[in-house]
PDB file of C-alpha atoms in Angstrom:
ATOM      1  CA  MET A   1      -2.275  91.582-139.333  1.00 74.00           C
ATOM      2  CA  ASP A   2      -1.441  95.272-139.672  1.00 87.00           C
ATOM      3  CA  ASN A   3      -2.376  98.456-137.816  1.00 93.00           C
ATOM      4  CA  PRO A   4      -4.535 101.157-139.453  1.00 91.00           C
ATOM      5  CA  ASP A   5      -1.903 103.860-139.020  1.00 92.00           C
ATOM      6  CA  HIS A   6       1.641 104.517-137.867  1.00 92.00           C
ATOM      7  CA  GLY A   7       1.777 105.058-134.132  1.00 90.00           C
ATOM      8  CA  PHE A   8       3.520 108.404-134.456  1.00 89.00           C
ATOM      9  CA  GLU A   9       0.328 109.786-135.995  1.00 92.00           C
ATOM     10  CA  LEU A  10      -1.320 109.406-132.588  1.00 91.00           C
ATOM     11  CA  TRP A  11       1.170 111.853-131.075  1.00 88.00           C
ATOM     12  CA  ASP A  12       0.240 114.379-133.726  1.00 91.00           C
ATOM     13  CA  MET A  13      -3.505 113.890-133.254  1.00 93.00           C
ATOM     14  CA  MET A  14      -3.210 114.276-129.475  1.00 91.00           C
ATOM     15  CA  ALA A  15      -1.055 117.378-129.822  1.00 89.00           C
ATOM     16  CA  ARG A  16      -3.517 118.923-132.271  1.00 93.00           C
ATOM     17  CA  GLY A  17      -6.387 118.027-129.976  1.00 93.00           C
ATOM     18  CA  GLN A  18      -4.749 119.832-127.078  1.00 89.00           C
ATOM     19  CA  ARG A  19      -4.443 122.883-129.320  1.00 92.00           C
ATOM     20  CA  GLY A  20      -8.183 122.763-129.953  1.00 94.00           C
ATOM     21  CA  VAL A  21      -8.242 120.763-133.197  1.00 96.00           C
ATOM     22  CA  GLU A  22      -9.978 117.626-131.903  1.00 95.00           C
ATOM     23  CA  ALA A  23     -11.831 116.452-135.023  1.00 96.00           C
ATOM     24  CA  PRO A  24      -9.074 114.116-136.382  1.00 95.00           C
ATOM     25  CA  LEU A  25      -8.619 112.458-132.982  1.00 95.00           C
ATOM     26  CA  ARG A  26     -12.364 112.091-132.354  1.00 95.00           C
ATOM     27  CA  SER A  27     -12.826 110.566-135.796  1.00 96.00           C
ATOM     28  CA  TYR A  28      -9.984 108.110-135.146  1.00 96.00           C
ATOM     29  CA  LEU A  29     -11.466 107.063-131.792  1.00 96.00           C
ATOM     30  CA  ALA A  30     -14.947 106.585-133.231  1.00 96.00           C
ATOM     31  CA  ALA A  31     -13.685 104.119-135.854  1.00 96.00           C
ATOM     32  CA  GLU A  32     -13.033 101.356-133.279  1.00 96.00           C
ATOM     33  CA  PRO A  33     -14.639 100.554-129.894  1.00 97.00           C
ATOM     34  CA  THR A  34     -11.231  99.656-128.447  1.00 97.00           C
ATOM     35  CA  ARG A  35      -9.919 103.230-128.459  1.00 97.00           C
ATOM     36  CA  ALA A  36     -10.546 105.871-125.803  1.00 97.00           C
ATOM     37  CA  VAL A  37      -9.030 109.106-124.531  1.00 96.00           C
ATOM     38  CA  THR A  38      -9.506 110.933-121.237  1.00 95.00           C
ATOM     39  CA  PRO A  39     -11.477 114.206-121.408  1.00 93.00           C
ATOM     40  CA  ASP A  40      -8.311 116.248-120.806  1.00 92.00           C
ATOM     41  CA  LEU A  41      -6.590 114.416-123.706  1.00 93.00           C
ATOM     42  CA  GLN A  42      -3.742 113.418-121.377  1.00 92.00           C
ATOM     43  CA  GLY A  43      -4.161 109.646-121.738  1.00 93.00           C
ATOM     44  CA  LEU A  44      -5.033 107.459-124.712  1.00 95.00           C
ATOM     45  CA  LEU A  45      -5.684 103.723-124.370  1.00 97.00           C
ATOM     46  CA  LEU A  46      -6.244 101.401-127.315  1.00 97.00           C
ATOM     47  CA  VAL A  47      -5.646  97.917-128.717  1.00 97.00           C
ATOM     48  CA  ARG A  48      -3.163  97.453-131.563  1.00 96.00           C
ATOM     49  CA  HIS A  49      -1.288  94.595-133.199  1.00 95.00           C
ATOM     50  CA  GLN A  50       2.134  94.089-131.668  1.00 95.00           C
ATOM     51  CA  PHE A  51       4.812  92.682-133.967  1.00 94.00           C
ATOM     52  CA  GLY A  52       7.398  90.255-132.669  1.00 92.00           C
ATOM     53  CA  THR A  53       8.803  86.748-132.871  1.00 92.00           C
ATOM     54  CA  THR A  54       7.893  83.480-131.199  1.00 91.00           C
ATOM     55  CA  SER A  55       9.847  80.591-129.770  1.00 88.00           C
ATOM     56  CA  PRO A  56       8.253  77.583-128.086  1.00 88.00           C
ATOM     57  CA  GLY A  57       6.007  79.020-125.401  1.00 88.00           C
ATOM     58  CA  HIS A  58       7.593  82.485-125.499  1.00 93.00           C
ATOM     59  CA  TRP A  59       6.965  85.834-127.188  1.00 94.00           C
ATOM     60  CA  LYS A  60       9.567  88.524-127.923  1.00 91.00           C
ATOM     61  CA  SER A  61       7.820  91.770-128.800  1.00 91.00           C
ATOM     62  CA  TYR A  62       9.239  94.389-131.145  1.00 90.00           C
ATOM     63  CA  SER A  63       6.677  97.176-131.406  1.00 92.00           C
ATOM     64  CA  ALA A  64       3.042  98.035-132.016  1.00 93.00           C
ATOM     65  CA  GLN A  65       3.883 101.414-133.534  1.00 93.00           C
ATOM     66  CA  PRO A  66       4.272 100.605-137.266  1.00 93.00           C
ATOM     67  CA  ASP A  67       1.208 100.466-139.482  1.00 91.00           C
ATOM     68  CA  ARG A  68       2.597  97.504-141.397  1.00 89.00           C
ATOM     69  CA  ASN A  69       4.796  94.671-140.257  1.00 87.00           C
ATOM     70  CA  PRO A  70       8.400  95.838-140.773  1.00 82.00           C
ATOM     71  CA  TRP A  71       9.639  92.302-140.206  1.00 78.00           C
ATOM     72  CA  PRO A  72       8.044  90.318-143.069  1.00 78.00           C
ATOM     73  CA  GLY A  73       7.005  86.852-142.049  1.00 80.00           C
ATOM     74  CA  SER A  74       7.043  87.556-138.325  1.00 82.00           C
ATOM     75  CA  PRO A  75       3.783  87.155-136.383  1.00 91.00           C
ATOM     76  CA  SER A  76       1.723  89.710-134.519  1.00 94.00           C
ATOM     77  CA  ARG A  77      -0.702  89.611-131.615  1.00 95.00           C
ATOM     78  CA  PRO A  78      -2.900  92.134-129.768  1.00 96.00           C
ATOM     79  CA  ALA A  79      -1.395  94.486-127.215  1.00 97.00           C
ATOM     80  CA  LEU A  80      -2.805  97.195-125.017  1.00 97.00           C
ATOM     81  CA  VAL A  81      -1.148 100.517-125.869  1.00 97.00           C
ATOM     82  CA  MET A  82      -1.124 103.634-123.738  1.00 96.00           C
ATOM     83  CA  VAL A  83      -0.005 107.030-125.015  1.00 94.00           C
ATOM     84  CA  ARG A  84       0.569 109.110-121.925  1.00 91.00           C
ATOM     85  CA  CYS A  85       1.279 112.827-121.476  1.00 86.00           C
ATOM     86  CA  GLU A  86       3.864 113.266-118.745  1.00 80.00           C
ATOM     87  CA  VAL A  87       4.244 116.171-116.331  1.00 72.00           C
ATOM     88  CA  SER A  88       7.172 117.405-118.429  1.00 71.00           C
ATOM     89  CA  GLY A  89       4.847 117.799-121.421  1.00 73.00           C
ATOM     90  CA  THR A  90       6.310 114.896-123.385  1.00 81.00           C
ATOM     91  CA  ARG A  91       4.162 112.035-124.708  1.00 87.00           C
ATOM     92  CA  ASN A  92       5.337 108.471-124.231  1.00 91.00           C
ATOM     93  CA  TRP A  93       4.238 105.167-125.704  1.00 94.00           C
ATOM     94  CA  TYR A  94       3.826 102.044-123.561  1.00 95.00           C
ATOM     95  CA  GLU A  95       2.726  98.501-124.470  1.00 96.00           C
ATOM     96  CA  LEU A  96       1.303  95.524-122.560  1.00 97.00           C
ATOM     97  CA  THR A  97       1.133  92.257-124.499  1.00 96.00           C
ATOM     98  CA  LEU A  98      -2.257  90.596-124.121  1.00 97.00           C
ATOM     99  CA  PRO A  99      -2.765  86.868-123.398  1.00 95.00           C
ATOM    100  CA  LEU A 100      -3.900  84.869-126.417  1.00 93.00           C
ATOM    101  CA  ASN A 101      -7.126  83.894-124.672  1.00 92.00           C
ATOM    102  CA  VAL A 102      -8.110  87.465-123.791  1.00 94.00           C
ATOM    103  CA  ARG A 103     -10.013  89.769-126.117  1.00 94.00           C
ATOM    104  CA  ILE A 104     -10.770  93.375-125.273  1.00 96.00           C
ATOM    105  CA  ALA A 105     -14.109  94.170-126.865  1.00 96.00           C
ATOM    106  CA  GLY A 106     -14.322  97.809-125.881  1.00 97.00           C
ATOM    107  CA  ILE A 107     -12.649 100.645-123.970  1.00 98.00           C
ATOM    108  CA  VAL A 108     -14.479 103.647-122.523  1.00 97.00           C
ATOM    109  CA  ALA A 109     -12.967 106.652-120.738  1.00 96.00           C
ATOM    110  CA  GLU A 110     -14.850 107.817-117.669  1.00 94.00           C
ATOM    111  CA  GLY A 111     -13.127 110.873-116.281  1.00 90.00           C
ATOM    112  CA  ARG A 112      -9.516 109.910-115.575  1.00 89.00           C
ATOM    113  CA  THR A 113     -10.253 106.175-115.621  1.00 96.00           C
ATOM    114  CA  PHE A 114     -10.683 103.624-118.384  1.00 97.00           C
ATOM    115  CA  VAL A 115     -13.204 100.804-118.350  1.00 97.00           C
ATOM    116  CA  LEU A 116     -12.163  97.765-120.383  1.00 97.00           C
ATOM    117  CA  ARG A 117     -14.831  95.308-121.524  1.00 96.00           C
ATOM    118  CA  VAL A 118     -12.981  92.007-121.607  1.00 95.00           C
ATOM    119  CA  ALA A 119     -13.940  88.666-123.124  1.00 88.00           C
ATOM    120  CA  SER A 120     -11.803  85.977-121.547  1.00 63.00           C
ATOM    121  CA  GLU A 121     -11.799  82.188-121.547  1.00 60.00           C
ATOM    122  CA  THR A 122      -9.644  81.926-118.449  1.00 50.00           C
ATOM    123  CA  GLY A 123      -9.440  83.637-115.111  1.00 51.00           C
ATOM    124  CA  ASN A 124      -6.670  83.877-112.544  1.00 56.00           C
ATOM    125  CA  SER A 125      -3.316  82.732-113.925  1.00 56.00           C
ATOM    126  CA  GLU A 126      -2.159  81.502-110.517  1.00 59.00           C
ATOM    127  CA  THR A 127      -5.246  79.629-109.304  1.00 56.00           C
ATOM    128  CA  GLY A 128      -6.129  78.194-112.712  1.00 56.00           C
ATOM    129  CA  ASN A 129      -9.822  78.991-112.195  1.00 57.00           C
ATOM    130  CA  SER A 130     -11.510  79.579-115.549  1.00 54.00           C
ATOM    131  CA  GLU A 131     -14.385  81.806-116.523  1.00 55.00           C
ATOM    132  CA  LYS A 132     -16.140  82.630-119.750  1.00 63.00           C
ATOM    133  CA  GLY A 133     -18.072  85.684-120.840  1.00 72.00           C
ATOM    134  CA  PHE A 134     -17.502  89.408-120.434  1.00 81.00           C
ATOM    135  CA  ASN A 135     -16.235  91.308-117.431  1.00 91.00           C
ATOM    136  CA  SER A 136     -15.085  94.861-116.825  1.00 94.00           C
ATOM    137  CA  ILE A 137     -11.732  96.116-115.628  1.00 96.00           C
ATOM    138  CA  THR A 138     -11.418  99.687-114.418  1.00 97.00           C
ATOM    139  CA  VAL A 139      -7.946 101.250-114.413  1.00 97.00           C
ATOM    140  CA  THR A 140      -6.364 104.673-114.399  1.00 95.00           C
ATOM    141  CA  SER A 141      -3.490 105.798-116.585  1.00 94.00           C
ATOM    142  CA  ASP A 142      -1.183 105.628-113.562  1.00 94.00           C
ATOM    143  CA  GLN A 143      -2.262 102.075-112.706  1.00 96.00           C
ATOM    144  CA  THR A 144      -1.695 100.926-116.282  1.00 97.00           C
ATOM    145  CA  PHE A 145       1.750 102.522-116.337  1.00 96.00           C
ATOM    146  CA  ARG A 146       2.668 100.805-113.045  1.00 97.00           C
ATOM    147  CA  VAL A 147       1.665  97.390-114.399  1.00 97.00           C
ATOM    148  CA  ILE A 148       3.598  97.875-117.634  1.00 97.00           C
ATOM    149  CA  ALA A 149       6.640  98.973-115.623  1.00 96.00           C
ATOM    150  CA  ASP A 150       6.400  95.946-113.340  1.00 96.00           C
ATOM    151  CA  CYS A 151       6.163  93.564-116.298  1.00 95.00           C
ATOM    152  CA  ALA A 152       9.305  95.114-117.806  1.00 94.00           C
ATOM    153  CA  PHE A 153      11.369  93.484-115.055  1.00 92.00           C
ATOM    154  CA  GLY A 154      10.452  90.051-116.367  1.00 79.00           C
ATOM    155  CA  PRO A 155      12.366  88.053-118.977  1.00 77.00           C
ATOM    156  CA  PRO A 156      13.038  89.654-122.405  1.00 78.00           C
ATOM    157  CA  SER A 157      10.984  86.891-124.029  1.00 88.00           C
ATOM    158  CA  PRO A 158       8.115  86.279-121.581  1.00 92.00           C
ATOM    159  CA  SER A 159       6.262  82.996-121.557  1.00 94.00           C
ATOM    160  CA  GLU A 160       2.504  82.784-122.001  1.00 95.00           C
ATOM    161  CA  VAL A 161       2.304  82.339-118.225  1.00 95.00           C
ATOM    162  CA  ASP A 162       4.276  85.573-117.714  1.00 95.00           C
ATOM    163  CA  ILE A 163       1.984  87.417-120.135  1.00 96.00           C
ATOM    164  CA  ALA A 164      -1.106  86.069-118.360  1.00 96.00           C
ATOM    165  CA  ARG A 165       0.298  87.191-115.001  1.00 96.00           C
ATOM    166  CA  GLY A 166       0.814  90.671-116.441  1.00 96.00           C
ATOM    167  CA  PHE A 167      -2.842  90.915-117.381  1.00 97.00           C
ATOM    168  CA  ASP A 168      -3.855  89.588-113.973  1.00 97.00           C
ATOM    169  CA  LYS A 169      -1.858  92.449-112.438  1.00 97.00           C
ATOM    170  CA  LEU A 170      -3.806  94.907-114.578  1.00 97.00           C
ATOM    171  CA  ALA A 171      -7.070  93.337-113.440  1.00 96.00           C
ATOM    172  CA  GLY A 172      -5.969  93.593-109.811  1.00 96.00           C
ATOM    173  CA  ARG A 173      -6.063  89.837-109.258  1.00 95.00           C
ATOM    174  CA  ILE A 174      -2.413  89.518-108.200  1.00 97.00           C
ATOM    175  CA  PRO A 175       0.091  92.028-106.737  1.00 96.00           C
ATOM    176  CA  LEU A 176       2.990  93.671-108.538  1.00 96.00           C
ATOM    177  CA  ASP A 177       6.379  91.995-108.200  1.00 94.00           C
ATOM    178  CA  VAL A 178       8.916  94.843-108.247  1.00 94.00           C
ATOM    179  CA  VAL A 179       7.147  98.199-108.435  1.00 95.00           C
ATOM    180  CA  GLY A 180       6.494  99.593-104.973  1.00 93.00           C
ATOM    181  CA  LYS A 181       3.565 101.420-103.452  1.00 93.00           C
ATOM    182  CA  ALA A 182       2.856 104.687-105.232  1.00 93.00           C
ATOM    183  CA  GLU A 183       3.830 107.736-103.207  1.00 92.00           C
ATOM    184  CA  PRO A 184       3.503 111.488-103.848  1.00 89.00           C
ATOM    185  CA  ASP A 185       5.789 112.351-106.785  1.00 86.00           C
ATOM    186  CA  ALA A 186       6.899 108.700-106.939  1.00 92.00           C
ATOM    187  CA  ILE A 187       4.434 106.766-109.082  1.00 94.00           C
ATOM    188  CA  LEU A 188       6.584 103.608-109.014  1.00 94.00           C
ATOM    189  CA  GLY A 189       7.517 103.877-105.356  1.00 93.00           C
ATOM    190  CA  ALA A 190      10.484 105.564-103.705  1.00 89.00           C
ATOM    191  CA  ALA A 191      12.990 103.012-105.037  1.00 89.00           C
ATOM    192  CA  LEU A 192      12.136 103.621-108.694  1.00 93.00           C
ATOM    193  CA  PRO A 193      12.133 107.333-109.522  1.00 92.00           C
ATOM    194  CA  LEU A 194      11.074 108.270-113.033  1.00 92.00           C
ATOM    195  CA  GLU A 195      14.300 110.238-113.334  1.00 91.00           C
ATOM    196  CA  LEU A 196      17.637 109.357-111.773  1.00 92.00           C
ATOM    197  CA  ASN A 197      20.060 112.239-111.241  1.00 93.00           C
ATOM    198  CA  ASP A 198      23.542 110.863-110.673  1.00 94.00           C
ATOM    199  CA  PRO A 199      26.060 113.461-109.461  1.00 94.00           C
ATOM    200  CA  ILE A 200      28.744 111.951-111.684  1.00 92.00           C
ATOM    201  CA  LEU A 201      26.922 110.932-114.860  1.00 94.00           C
ATOM    202  CA  GLY A 202      23.892 113.219-114.912  1.00 92.00           C
ATOM    203  CA  TRP A 203      20.224 112.494-115.652  1.00 93.00           C
ATOM    204  CA  PHE A 204      18.782 109.122-116.631  1.00 95.00           C
ATOM    205  CA  ARG A 205      15.104 108.409-117.341  1.00 93.00           C
ATOM    206  CA  PHE A 206      13.285 105.186-116.511  1.00 94.00           C
ATOM    207  CA  HIS A 207      12.007 103.184-119.501  1.00 93.00           C
ATOM    208  CA  PRO A 208       9.465 100.394-118.840  1.00 93.00           C
ATOM    209  CA  VAL A 209      10.499  98.192-121.745  1.00 89.00           C
ATOM    210  CA  HIS A 210      12.184  94.782-121.841  1.00 85.00           C
ATOM    211  CA  PRO A 211      14.616  94.889-120.177  1.00 87.00           C
ATOM    212  CA  ALA A 212      13.652  97.637-117.707  1.00 93.00           C
ATOM    213  CA  ASN A 213      16.303 100.343-117.716  1.00 94.00           C
ATOM    214  CA  TYR A 214      17.366 103.873-117.010  1.00 96.00           C
ATOM    215  CA  SER A 215      18.664 105.565-120.155  1.00 95.00           C
ATOM    216  CA  ARG A 216      20.436 108.786-120.919  1.00 91.00           C
ATOM    217  CA  ILE A 217      19.580 109.647-124.509  1.00 78.00           C
ATOM    218  CA  GLN A 218      21.488 112.543-126.038  1.00 78.00           C
ATOM    219  CA  GLU A 219      20.272 114.041-129.294  1.00 74.00           C
ATOM    220  CA  ASP A 220      23.776 114.511-130.686  1.00 78.00           C
ATOM    221  CA  GLY A 221      25.578 111.962-128.582  1.00 87.00           C
ATOM    222  CA  PRO A 222      25.599 108.346-127.444  1.00 94.00           C
ATOM    223  CA  THR A 223      22.879 106.589-125.486  1.00 95.00           C
ATOM    224  CA  ASN A 224      23.937 105.145-122.139  1.00 97.00           C
ATOM    225  CA  THR A 225      21.690 102.575-120.454  1.00 97.00           C
ATOM    226  CA  LEU A 226      21.573 101.042-116.975  1.00 97.00           C
ATOM    227  CA  LEU A 227      19.975  97.575-116.931  1.00 96.00           C
ATOM    228  CA  ALA A 228      18.197  96.257-113.851  1.00 91.00           C
ATOM    229  CA  ASP A 229      19.092  93.029-112.128  1.00 88.00           C
ATOM    230  CA  PRO A 230      16.357  90.359-111.705  1.00 76.00           C
ATOM    231  CA  GLY A 231      15.280  91.941-108.426  1.00 83.00           C
ATOM    232  CA  GLY A 232      14.739  95.353-109.997  1.00 87.00           C
ATOM    233  CA  GLN A 233      17.928  96.980-108.642  1.00 91.00           C
ATOM    234  CA  PHE A 234      20.141  99.336-110.662  1.00 95.00           C
ATOM    235  CA  HIS A 235      22.911 100.046-108.137  1.00 94.00           C
ATOM    236  CA  ALA A 236      25.463  97.615-109.594  1.00 96.00           C
ATOM    237  CA  ALA A 237      24.910  98.817-113.164  1.00 97.00           C
ATOM    238  CA  LEU A 238      25.248 102.440-112.065  1.00 97.00           C
ATOM    239  CA  ALA A 239      28.462 101.689-110.174  1.00 97.00           C
ATOM    240  CA  ARG A 240      29.921 100.032-113.274  1.00 98.00           C
ATOM    241  CA  ALA A 241      28.894 102.964-115.466  1.00 98.00           C
ATOM    242  CA  ARG A 242      30.629 105.394-113.087  1.00 97.00           C
ATOM    243  CA  VAL A 243      33.880 103.502-113.648  1.00 97.00           C
ATOM    244  CA  VAL A 244      33.654 102.933-117.408  1.00 98.00           C
ATOM    245  CA  LEU A 245      32.038 106.061-118.856  1.00 96.00           C
ATOM    246  CA  PRO A 246      34.740 108.555-117.841  1.00 96.00           C
ATOM    247  CA  THR A 247      37.234 106.483-119.859  1.00 95.00           C
ATOM    248  CA  ILE A 248      34.864 105.240-122.589  1.00 96.00           C
ATOM    249  CA  GLU A 249      37.011 106.723-125.366  1.00 96.00           C
ATOM    250  CA  THR A 250      39.807 104.355-124.356  1.00 97.00           C
ATOM    251  CA  TRP A 251      37.504 101.391-124.948  1.00 97.00           C
ATOM    252  CA  VAL A 252      36.220 102.859-128.211  1.00 97.00           C
ATOM    253  CA  THR A 253      39.806 103.137-129.462  1.00 96.00           C
ATOM    254  CA  ALA A 254      40.606  99.589-128.347  1.00 97.00           C
ATOM    255  CA  GLY A 255      37.448  98.306-129.998  1.00 97.00           C
ATOM    256  CA  ALA A 256      38.286 100.107-133.225  1.00 96.00           C
ATOM    257  CA  ARG A 257      41.615  98.266-133.331  1.00 96.00           C
ATOM    258  CA  LEU A 258      39.775  94.937-133.052  1.00 97.00           C
ATOM    259  CA  VAL A 259      37.505  95.915-135.938  1.00 96.00           C
ATOM    260  CA  LYS A 260      40.353  97.221-138.115  1.00 95.00           C
ATOM    261  CA  ALA A 261      42.140  93.896-137.755  1.00 96.00           C
ATOM    262  CA  ILE A 262      39.251  92.396-139.740  1.00 96.00           C
ATOM    263  CA  ARG A 263      38.054  95.406-141.746  1.00 95.00           C
ATOM    264  CA  PRO A 264      41.056  97.702-142.376  1.00 93.00           C
ATOM    265  CA  GLU A 265      38.796 100.405-143.869  1.00 91.00           C
ATOM    266  CA  PHE A 266      37.065 100.967-140.546  1.00 93.00           C
ATOM    267  CA  GLY A 267      37.613 104.546-139.341  1.00 85.00           C
ATOM    268  CA  LEU A 268      39.496 105.776-142.403  1.00 85.00           C
ATOM    269  CA  THR A 269      37.105 108.643-143.195  1.00 79.00           C
ATOM    270  CA  ASP A 270      36.036 109.602-139.635  1.00 85.00           C
ATOM    271  CA  ASN A 271      37.163 108.860-136.121  1.00 89.00           C
ATOM    272  CA  PRO A 272      35.381 105.875-134.558  1.00 93.00           C
ATOM    273  CA  ARG A 273      32.785 106.906-131.999  1.00 94.00           C
ATOM    274  CA  GLN A 274      30.551 105.404-129.357  1.00 96.00           C
ATOM    275  CA  ARG A 275      26.876 105.145-130.263  1.00 95.00           C
ATOM    276  CA  SER A 276      25.625 103.387-127.143  1.00 96.00           C
ATOM    277  CA  ALA A 277      26.655 101.514-124.022  1.00 97.00           C
ATOM    278  CA  ALA A 278      24.467  99.211-121.906  1.00 97.00           C
ATOM    279  CA  PHE A 279      25.617  98.385-118.372  1.00 98.00           C
ATOM    280  CA  SER A 280      24.514  95.126-116.725  1.00 96.00           C
ATOM    281  CA  SER A 281      24.465  94.368-113.019  1.00 94.00           C
ATOM    282  CA  ASP A 282      27.010  91.564-113.506  1.00 95.00           C
ATOM    283  CA  GLY A 283      29.632  94.024-114.744  1.00 97.00           C
ATOM    284  CA  ARG A 284      29.329  93.355-118.463  1.00 97.00           C
ATOM    285  CA  VAL A 285      29.036  96.336-120.811  1.00 98.00           C
ATOM    286  CA  ARG A 286      27.767  96.134-124.393  1.00 98.00           C
ATOM    287  CA  ILE A 287      29.265  98.942-126.451  1.00 98.00           C
ATOM    288  CA  LEU A 288      28.203  99.880-129.973  1.00 97.00           C
ATOM    289  CA  ILE A 289      30.678 101.890-132.049  1.00 97.00           C
ATOM    290  CA  ASP A 290      30.720 103.077-135.642  1.00 94.00           C
ATOM    291  CA  ASP A 291      33.187 104.727-138.019  1.00 90.00           C
ATOM    292  CA  GLY A 292      31.741 108.208-137.921  1.00 83.00           C
ATOM    293  CA  LEU A 293      28.994 110.264-139.457  1.00 77.00           C
ATOM    294  CA  HIS A 294      29.684 109.177-143.021  1.00 77.00           C
ATOM    295  CA  GLY A 295      30.818 105.633-142.309  1.00 80.00           C
ATOM    296  CA  THR A 296      29.001 102.436-143.204  1.00 86.00           C
ATOM    297  CA  LEU A 297      30.237 100.044-140.533  1.00 93.00           C
ATOM    298  CA  SER A 298      29.262  99.523-136.915  1.00 94.00           C
ATOM    299  CA  ALA A 299      30.555  97.029-134.384  1.00 96.00           C
ATOM    300  CA  ASP A 300      29.106  95.433-131.267  1.00 97.00           C
ATOM    301  CA  LEU A 301      31.603  94.953-128.445  1.00 98.00           C
ATOM    302  CA  GLU A 302      31.436  93.424-124.985  1.00 98.00           C
ATOM    303  CA  LEU A 303      33.542  94.638-122.108  1.00 98.00           C
ATOM    304  CA  GLY A 304      33.638  91.931-119.463  1.00 98.00           C
ATOM    305  CA  ALA A 305      33.566  92.395-115.715  1.00 97.00           C
ATOM    306  CA  ASP A 306      37.305  91.575-115.885  1.00 97.00           C
ATOM    307  CA  ASP A 307      37.836  94.508-118.310  1.00 97.00           C
ATOM    308  CA  MET A 308      38.571  92.157-121.197  1.00 98.00           C
ATOM    309  CA  LEU A 309      37.167  93.556-124.448  1.00 98.00           C
ATOM    310  CA  ARG A 310      35.937  91.299-127.217  1.00 97.00           C
ATOM    311  CA  LEU A 311      34.345  91.861-130.593  1.00 98.00           C
ATOM    312  CA  ILE A 312      30.855  90.408-130.954  1.00 97.00           C
ATOM    313  CA  GLU A 313      30.021  91.289-134.547  1.00 96.00           C
ATOM    314  CA  ILE A 314      30.535  93.796-137.338  1.00 95.00           C
ATOM    315  CA  ASP A 315      27.492  95.175-139.113  1.00 92.00           C
ATOM    316  CA  GLU A 316      27.951  96.572-142.590  1.00 84.00           C
ATOM    317  CA  GLU A 317      24.262  96.827-143.374  1.00 55.00           C
ATOM    318  CA  THR A 318      23.378  99.593-140.918  1.00 45.00           C
ATOM    319  CA  SER A 319      24.503 103.044-141.931  1.00 42.00           C
ATOM    320  CA  ALA A 320      25.870 105.158-139.145  1.00 39.00           C
ATOM    321  CA  LEU A 321      23.540 107.902-137.976  1.00 39.00           C
ATOM    322  CA  GLY A 322      24.492 111.383-136.977  1.00 38.00           C
TER     323      GLY A 322
END
């Protein structure tokens, strides 16, 4: 199963709509009953096919953005997608995997809320009570975002039970697990700001994807990511990042030596550089390095909580990006 378009086209249609050119977006919405946008064009909710992989009883999602499956042979399943305009003016893409026994037959925008017409063969995932037929779920863009964020704190490959619980949260049948009560200027609660300003490392932005994280993405530099612990806390990951990042070049150099021991050509044309670092609450750090702008090798490293560095793998298929 494929999608009718590439997800990035939705950004363009929404941007054009906000500039007064609404015809392409209105035509796109009219083509399917499971697409709707708020009157101010700030929130778009729709159903798309989400590509991913399966293991017994579990689903690992990749993305619902591509128009065609970029992973030939891998399965797909429906997901609820929200394209949301933030206060900063940026547009972000969020996904909620749908249970296999749930079908959304239609979505209608009523003011700043969405009404989902849902056909479901089961009811509450915790009580086990089952129902058949259609029912309506009314949510706002903020409520949908909060549910997606809460589900991001679950396992990277959620079980069908986890996915069903996520939809029950959207329907208001069960409470959220990690996300706190929404407060003024704190949609996810006081403990989970959308942006984290660390006096040492700078700004990080919350990303409600598996696994939930705060990331600092630099256009011409590396991406640094703080990963939450199972309870939704980032303090330990941040503390580890404060120790490692100021001396990251030392670890890049040490990692390059490990790679050169196997691939002597690594770093001959350009100096090795960090492309990303992901900090876990248990002290482990995954570091991705490559051999420069024009290189063809990258390497995945792990720095342990004991500061022992080991080489995970060398990738010679992925070209380094500037």
